[in-house]
Amino acid sequence: MSMQPFIADHPLIRHKVTFLRDENTGSKQFRELIQEITELMMYEATRDLPLCDVEIKTPITTTTCQVIAGRKLAFVPILRAGLGMVDGALELVPAARVGHIGLYRDPKTHLPVEYYCKLPSDIDERDVFVLDPMLATGGSAVDAISQIKKRHPRSIKFICIIAAPEGMAAITKAHPDVQVYCAALDERLNENAYIVPGLGDAGDRIFGTK
Ligand code: PRP
Ligand code: URA
């Protein structure tokens, strides 16, 4: 059975995604919004981290409280646009390791082409969060997750900001064990496999290229 995707409905996320979509939003604000939305998404995606009890002394008394139970995490952005999400994720979990997977979509076929892969050596002991703001056809996400699975991580979650139904279907079919978190589920893809209404080319908007 495949995991149900998490689709955010928080007003702060909806508000920030609106400004992310707006074509008048420049690169500086776009990067800030990607980081803020990633923090809010990671807050949800880390909700099931296990806790353990510790005894501490407050200025008043001794008490039993909880801390995260030593779980090791890894963040793996898909280059380029996923890089925009790394700082937001590290803001919440500074001790996480960061791997990188380089993929670009061939402009004609829209199929992903891999050009880089460097993952933490102990990834088999880690819970992996794959980061990419856009889930369009799903080709890049499906390929990146297949690469990571070859190294047998403990678990994989996929965190994106805007998803198309086509990409959501592709990832749940290929990787039913991977939970997908998205800030918005859009209508469809256009003839160039861009998300509608979407936000355009995320990498170009983050890095100011065209
Ligand atoms: C974008 C985006 C995803 C991919 C999504 O990257 O960041 O990685 O497209 O499309 P898909 O679901 O159809 O595979 P792009 O290929 O434009 O590369 P870039 O980030 O280096 O610009
Ligand atoms: N990649 C993007 O950056 N935007 C889209 O809409 C689709 C793929």
mmCIF file of C-alpha atoms and ligand atoms in Angstrom:
data_model
loop_
_atom_site.group_PDB
_atom_site.id
_atom_site.type_symbol
_atom_site.label_atom_id
_atom_site.label_comp_id
_atom_site.label_asym_id
_atom_site.label_seq_id
_atom_site.Cartn_x
_atom_site.Cartn_y
_atom_site.Cartn_z
ATOM 1 C CA MET A 1 0.000 0.000 0.000
ATOM 2 C CA SER A 2 1.380 3.449 -0.888
ATOM 3 C CA MET A 3 1.717 6.250 1.649
ATOM 4 C CA GLN A 4 -0.803 9.085 1.445
ATOM 5 C CA PRO A 5 0.926 12.303 0.301
ATOM 6 C CA PHE A 6 0.938 15.186 2.765
ATOM 7 C CA ILE A 7 -0.456 18.342 1.141
ATOM 8 C CA ALA A 8 -0.002 21.423 3.299
ATOM 9 C CA ASP A 9 -3.026 23.569 4.103
ATOM 10 C CA HIS A 10 -1.425 25.930 6.613
ATOM 11 C CA PRO A 11 -2.286 29.598 5.960
ATOM 12 C CA LEU A 12 1.350 30.705 6.305
ATOM 13 C CA ILE A 13 2.416 28.197 3.650
ATOM 14 C CA ARG A 14 -0.439 29.202 1.298
ATOM 15 C CA HIS A 15 0.469 32.873 1.732
ATOM 16 C CA LYS A 16 4.157 32.334 1.040
ATOM 17 C CA VAL A 17 3.504 30.049 -1.965
ATOM 18 C CA THR A 18 1.376 32.812 -3.535
ATOM 19 C CA PHE A 19 4.335 35.210 -3.501
ATOM 20 C CA LEU A 20 6.621 32.440 -4.774
ATOM 21 C CA ARG A 21 4.369 31.999 -7.809
ATOM 22 C CA ASP A 22 4.126 35.734 -8.588
ATOM 23 C CA GLU A 23 6.290 36.586 -11.593
ATOM 24 C CA ASN A 24 7.128 39.958 -10.014
ATOM 25 C CA THR A 25 8.957 38.258 -7.118
ATOM 26 C CA GLY A 26 12.727 38.697 -7.639
ATOM 27 C CA SER A 27 15.493 36.181 -6.862
ATOM 28 C CA LYS A 28 16.321 37.497 -3.381
ATOM 29 C CA GLN A 29 12.743 37.263 -2.121
ATOM 30 C CA PHE A 30 12.220 34.013 -4.029
ATOM 31 C CA ARG A 31 15.167 32.397 -2.200
ATOM 32 C CA GLU A 32 13.926 33.681 1.156
ATOM 33 C CA LEU A 33 10.442 32.276 0.507
ATOM 34 C CA ILE A 34 11.827 28.878 -0.550
ATOM 35 C CA GLN A 35 13.810 28.758 2.695
ATOM 36 C CA GLU A 36 10.833 29.779 4.870
ATOM 37 C CA ILE A 37 8.450 27.319 3.184
ATOM 38 C CA THR A 38 11.042 24.544 3.539
ATOM 39 C CA GLU A 39 11.266 25.212 7.281
ATOM 40 C CA LEU A 40 7.487 24.947 7.606
ATOM 41 C CA MET A 41 7.395 21.767 5.492
ATOM 42 C CA MET A 42 10.244 20.165 7.444
ATOM 43 C CA TYR A 43 8.366 20.944 10.660
ATOM 44 C CA GLU A 44 5.637 18.619 9.361
ATOM 45 C CA ALA A 45 7.975 16.060 7.801
ATOM 46 C CA THR A 46 9.844 15.568 11.097
ATOM 47 C CA ARG A 47 6.643 15.112 13.109
ATOM 48 C CA ASP A 48 7.189 11.340 13.494
ATOM 49 C CA LEU A 49 10.779 11.494 14.785
ATOM 50 C CA PRO A 50 10.997 9.205 17.810
ATOM 51 C CA LEU A 51 11.588 10.680 21.265
ATOM 52 C CA CYS A 52 13.213 9.264 24.384
ATOM 53 C CA ASP A 53 13.030 10.293 28.021
ATOM 54 C CA VAL A 54 15.813 12.214 29.788
ATOM 55 C CA GLU A 55 15.930 13.393 33.352
ATOM 56 C CA ILE A 56 16.895 17.047 33.821
ATOM 57 C CA LYS A 57 17.013 19.518 36.690
ATOM 58 C CA THR A 58 15.114 22.783 36.293
ATOM 59 C CA PRO A 59 15.849 25.600 38.792
ATOM 60 C CA ILE A 60 12.824 24.260 40.689
ATOM 61 C CA THR A 61 12.975 20.458 40.603
ATOM 62 C CA THR A 62 14.102 17.313 38.825
ATOM 63 C CA THR A 63 11.814 16.199 35.990
ATOM 64 C CA THR A 64 11.597 13.760 33.100
ATOM 65 C CA CYS A 65 11.443 15.392 29.649
ATOM 66 C CA GLN A 66 11.888 14.215 26.071
ATOM 67 C CA VAL A 67 14.564 14.673 23.401
ATOM 68 C CA ILE A 68 14.829 13.286 19.864
ATOM 69 C CA ALA A 69 16.087 9.723 20.142
ATOM 70 C CA GLY A 70 19.447 10.114 18.409
ATOM 71 C CA ARG A 71 18.000 9.668 14.934
ATOM 72 C CA LYS A 72 20.489 10.430 12.157
ATOM 73 C CA LEU A 73 19.154 12.420 9.212
ATOM 74 C CA ALA A 74 20.478 13.219 5.733
ATOM 75 C CA PHE A 75 19.226 15.909 3.362
ATOM 76 C CA VAL A 76 19.710 15.274 -0.347
ATOM 77 C CA PRO A 77 18.876 18.226 -2.618
ATOM 78 C CA ILE A 78 18.391 17.554 -6.319
ATOM 79 C CA LEU A 79 20.603 20.078 -8.124
ATOM 80 C CA ARG A 80 20.116 22.823 -8.893
ATOM 81 C CA ALA A 81 16.812 23.990 -7.470
ATOM 82 C CA GLY A 82 16.905 21.684 -4.434
ATOM 83 C CA LEU A 83 19.907 23.654 -3.163
ATOM 84 C CA GLY A 84 17.520 26.466 -2.294
ATOM 85 C CA MET A 85 15.911 24.203 0.320
ATOM 86 C CA VAL A 86 19.048 23.050 2.155
ATOM 87 C CA ASP A 87 19.475 26.047 4.475
ATOM 88 C CA GLY A 88 15.844 25.872 5.591
ATOM 89 C CA ALA A 89 16.164 22.170 6.421
ATOM 90 C CA LEU A 90 19.492 22.688 8.240
ATOM 91 C CA GLU A 91 17.945 25.514 10.252
ATOM 92 C CA LEU A 92 15.712 22.890 11.917
ATOM 93 C CA VAL A 93 18.231 20.015 12.052
ATOM 94 C CA PRO A 94 21.761 21.467 12.032
ATOM 95 C CA ALA A 95 23.428 18.092 12.651
ATOM 96 C CA ALA A 96 22.054 16.480 9.470
ATOM 97 C CA ARG A 97 24.482 15.400 6.744
ATOM 98 C CA VAL A 98 23.968 16.710 3.210
ATOM 99 C CA GLY A 99 24.343 14.670 0.011
ATOM 100 C CA HIS A 100 23.867 15.960 -3.548
ATOM 101 C CA ILE A 101 22.337 14.507 -6.686
ATOM 102 C CA GLY A 102 22.771 16.386 -9.963
ATOM 103 C CA LEU A 103 20.020 15.882 -12.536
ATOM 104 C CA TYR A 104 18.695 18.042 -15.336
ATOM 105 C CA ARG A 105 15.717 17.485 -17.579
ATOM 106 C CA ASP A 106 16.581 17.059 -21.235
ATOM 107 C CA PRO A 107 14.717 19.980 -22.867
ATOM 108 C CA LYS A 108 13.373 17.769 -25.712
ATOM 109 C CA THR A 109 12.540 14.466 -24.015
ATOM 110 C CA HIS A 110 11.936 15.959 -20.517
ATOM 111 C CA LEU A 111 13.755 12.887 -19.186
ATOM 112 C CA PRO A 112 16.261 13.352 -16.338
ATOM 113 C CA VAL A 113 20.000 13.133 -17.084
ATOM 114 C CA GLU A 114 22.238 12.406 -14.088
ATOM 115 C CA TYR A 115 25.562 14.273 -13.829
ATOM 116 C CA TYR A 116 26.514 14.055 -10.131
ATOM 117 C CA CYS A 117 25.908 11.905 -7.065
ATOM 118 C CA LYS A 118 27.694 12.264 -3.727
ATOM 119 C CA LEU A 119 25.958 10.836 -0.674
ATOM 120 C CA PRO A 120 27.044 10.558 2.994
ATOM 121 C CA SER A 121 29.100 7.370 3.493
ATOM 122 C CA ASP A 122 26.888 6.222 6.402
ATOM 123 C CA ILE A 123 23.626 6.853 4.556
ATOM 124 C CA ASP A 124 22.525 3.282 5.373
ATOM 125 C CA GLU A 125 22.113 4.473 8.997
ATOM 126 C CA ARG A 126 20.155 7.606 8.092
ATOM 127 C CA ASP A 127 16.626 8.776 7.399
ATOM 128 C CA VAL A 128 16.833 10.655 4.095
ATOM 129 C CA PHE A 129 14.857 13.734 3.086
ATOM 130 C CA VAL A 130 15.120 14.364 -0.668
ATOM 131 C CA LEU A 131 14.639 18.067 -1.432
ATOM 132 C CA ASP A 132 13.398 19.540 -4.728
ATOM 133 C CA PRO A 133 10.897 22.405 -5.011
ATOM 134 C CA MET A 134 9.298 21.018 -8.203
ATOM 135 C CA LEU A 135 7.662 17.630 -8.849
ATOM 136 C CA ALA A 136 6.572 17.904 -12.504
ATOM 137 C CA THR A 137 6.623 14.652 -14.549
ATOM 138 C CA GLY A 138 8.265 13.021 -11.530
ATOM 139 C CA GLY A 139 11.177 11.733 -13.640
ATOM 140 C CA SER A 140 13.847 13.533 -11.590
ATOM 141 C CA ALA A 141 12.403 12.514 -8.223
ATOM 142 C CA VAL A 142 11.891 8.866 -9.258
ATOM 143 C CA ASP A 143 15.484 8.632 -10.556
ATOM 144 C CA ALA A 144 17.019 10.391 -7.541
ATOM 145 C CA ILE A 145 15.166 8.104 -5.134
ATOM 146 C CA SER A 146 16.252 5.012 -7.116
ATOM 147 C CA GLN A 147 19.892 6.167 -6.823
ATOM 148 C CA ILE A 148 19.550 6.709 -3.083
ATOM 149 C CA LYS A 149 17.809 3.336 -2.559
ATOM 150 C CA LYS A 150 20.877 1.545 -3.961
ATOM 151 C CA ARG A 151 22.630 2.673 -0.750
ATOM 152 C CA HIS A 152 19.880 1.289 1.543
ATOM 153 C CA PRO A 153 18.966 4.261 3.781
ATOM 154 C CA ARG A 154 16.677 3.596 6.755
ATOM 155 C CA SER A 155 13.854 5.585 5.155
ATOM 156 C CA ILE A 156 13.207 8.183 2.450
ATOM 157 C CA LYS A 157 10.814 11.138 2.361
ATOM 158 C CA PHE A 158 10.433 13.481 -0.598
ATOM 159 C CA ILE A 159 9.866 17.154 0.219
ATOM 160 C CA CYS A 160 8.732 19.486 -2.550
ATOM 161 C CA ILE A 161 6.907 22.796 -2.792
ATOM 162 C CA ILE A 162 4.799 22.493 -5.958
ATOM 163 C CA ALA A 163 3.639 19.153 -7.347
ATOM 164 C CA ALA A 164 1.710 18.236 -10.487
ATOM 165 C CA PRO A 165 -0.761 15.326 -10.300
ATOM 166 C CA GLU A 166 1.333 13.525 -12.963
ATOM 167 C CA GLY A 167 4.477 13.710 -10.807
ATOM 168 C CA MET A 168 2.624 12.696 -7.680
ATOM 169 C CA ALA A 169 1.233 9.627 -9.503
ATOM 170 C CA ALA A 170 4.673 8.704 -10.902
ATOM 171 C CA ILE A 171 6.457 8.845 -7.554
ATOM 172 C CA THR A 172 3.757 6.925 -5.662
ATOM 173 C CA LYS A 173 3.756 4.223 -8.363
ATOM 174 C CA ALA A 174 7.555 3.841 -8.551
ATOM 175 C CA HIS A 175 8.240 4.321 -4.826
ATOM 176 C CA PRO A 176 5.100 3.538 -2.795
ATOM 177 C CA ASP A 177 7.210 3.373 0.386
ATOM 178 C CA VAL A 178 8.313 7.020 0.077
ATOM 179 C CA GLN A 179 6.123 9.619 1.735
ATOM 180 C CA VAL A 180 5.703 12.794 -0.324
ATOM 181 C CA TYR A 181 5.208 16.208 1.295
ATOM 182 C CA CYS A 182 4.149 19.128 -0.890
ATOM 183 C CA ALA A 183 3.105 22.696 -0.171
ATOM 184 C CA ALA A 184 0.674 22.828 -3.125
ATOM 185 C CA LEU A 185 -0.791 20.316 -5.573
ATOM 186 C CA ASP A 186 -1.358 22.115 -8.885
ATOM 187 C CA GLU A 187 -3.674 21.420 -11.842
ATOM 188 C CA ARG A 188 -1.551 19.834 -14.567
ATOM 189 C CA LEU A 189 1.532 19.992 -16.801
ATOM 190 C CA ASN A 190 1.664 22.040 -19.999
ATOM 191 C CA GLU A 191 3.076 20.847 -23.351
ATOM 192 C CA ASN A 192 6.621 21.650 -22.161
ATOM 193 C CA ALA A 193 6.095 19.616 -18.981
ATOM 194 C CA TYR A 194 5.989 22.792 -16.840
ATOM 195 C CA ILE A 195 3.585 22.872 -13.923
ATOM 196 C CA VAL A 196 0.376 24.945 -14.412
ATOM 197 C CA PRO A 197 -0.099 27.408 -12.738
ATOM 198 C CA GLY A 198 3.276 26.594 -11.102
ATOM 199 C CA LEU A 199 5.984 29.198 -10.667
ATOM 200 C CA GLY A 200 8.062 28.817 -13.845
ATOM 201 C CA ASP A 201 11.604 27.432 -13.765
ATOM 202 C CA ALA A 202 12.593 27.126 -10.118
ATOM 203 C CA GLY A 203 16.367 26.863 -10.766
ATOM 204 C CA ASP A 204 16.378 29.967 -12.959
ATOM 205 C CA ARG A 205 14.338 31.950 -10.422
ATOM 206 C CA ILE A 206 16.580 30.949 -7.492
ATOM 207 C CA PHE A 207 19.861 31.602 -9.278
ATOM 208 C CA GLY A 208 18.783 34.433 -11.587
ATOM 209 C CA THR A 209 19.737 32.499 -14.753
ATOM 210 C CA LYS A 210 17.671 32.120 -17.912
HETATM 211 C C1 PRP B 1 13.638 21.010 -12.308
HETATM 212 C C2 PRP B 1 13.233 20.783 -10.862
HETATM 213 C C3 PRP B 1 13.207 19.278 -10.770
HETATM 214 C C4 PRP B 1 12.738 18.886 -12.147
HETATM 215 C C5 PRP B 1 11.292 18.495 -12.044
HETATM 216 O O1 PRP B 1 14.979 20.861 -12.501
HETATM 217 O O2 PRP B 1 14.103 21.371 -9.947
HETATM 218 O O3 PRP B 1 14.457 18.698 -10.479
HETATM 219 O O4 PRP B 1 12.881 20.021 -12.993
HETATM 220 O O5 PRP B 1 10.840 18.012 -13.266
HETATM 221 P P1 PRP B 1 10.402 16.494 -13.477
HETATM 222 O O6 PRP B 1 9.535 16.145 -12.330
HETATM 223 O O7 PRP B 1 9.669 16.539 -14.783
HETATM 224 O O8 PRP B 1 11.648 15.656 -13.557
HETATM 225 P P2 PRP B 1 15.692 21.140 -13.929
HETATM 226 O O9 PRP B 1 15.725 19.886 -14.729
HETATM 227 O O10 PRP B 1 15.048 22.341 -14.562
HETATM 228 O O11 PRP B 1 17.186 21.405 -13.530
HETATM 229 P P3 PRP B 1 17.812 22.670 -12.746
HETATM 230 O O12 PRP B 1 17.239 22.646 -11.341
HETATM 231 O O13 PRP B 1 19.262 22.358 -12.766
HETATM 232 O O14 PRP B 1 17.443 23.923 -13.474
HETATM 233 N N1 URA B 2 10.867 22.327 -13.416
HETATM 234 C C1 URA B 2 10.616 23.580 -13.004
HETATM 235 O O1 URA B 2 11.510 24.286 -12.520
HETATM 236 N N2 URA B 2 9.363 24.062 -13.157
HETATM 237 C C2 URA B 2 8.369 23.324 -13.667
HETATM 238 O O2 URA B 2 7.224 23.830 -13.760
HETATM 239 C C3 URA B 2 8.654 22.020 -14.095
HETATM 240 C C4 URA B 2 9.904 21.532 -13.941
#
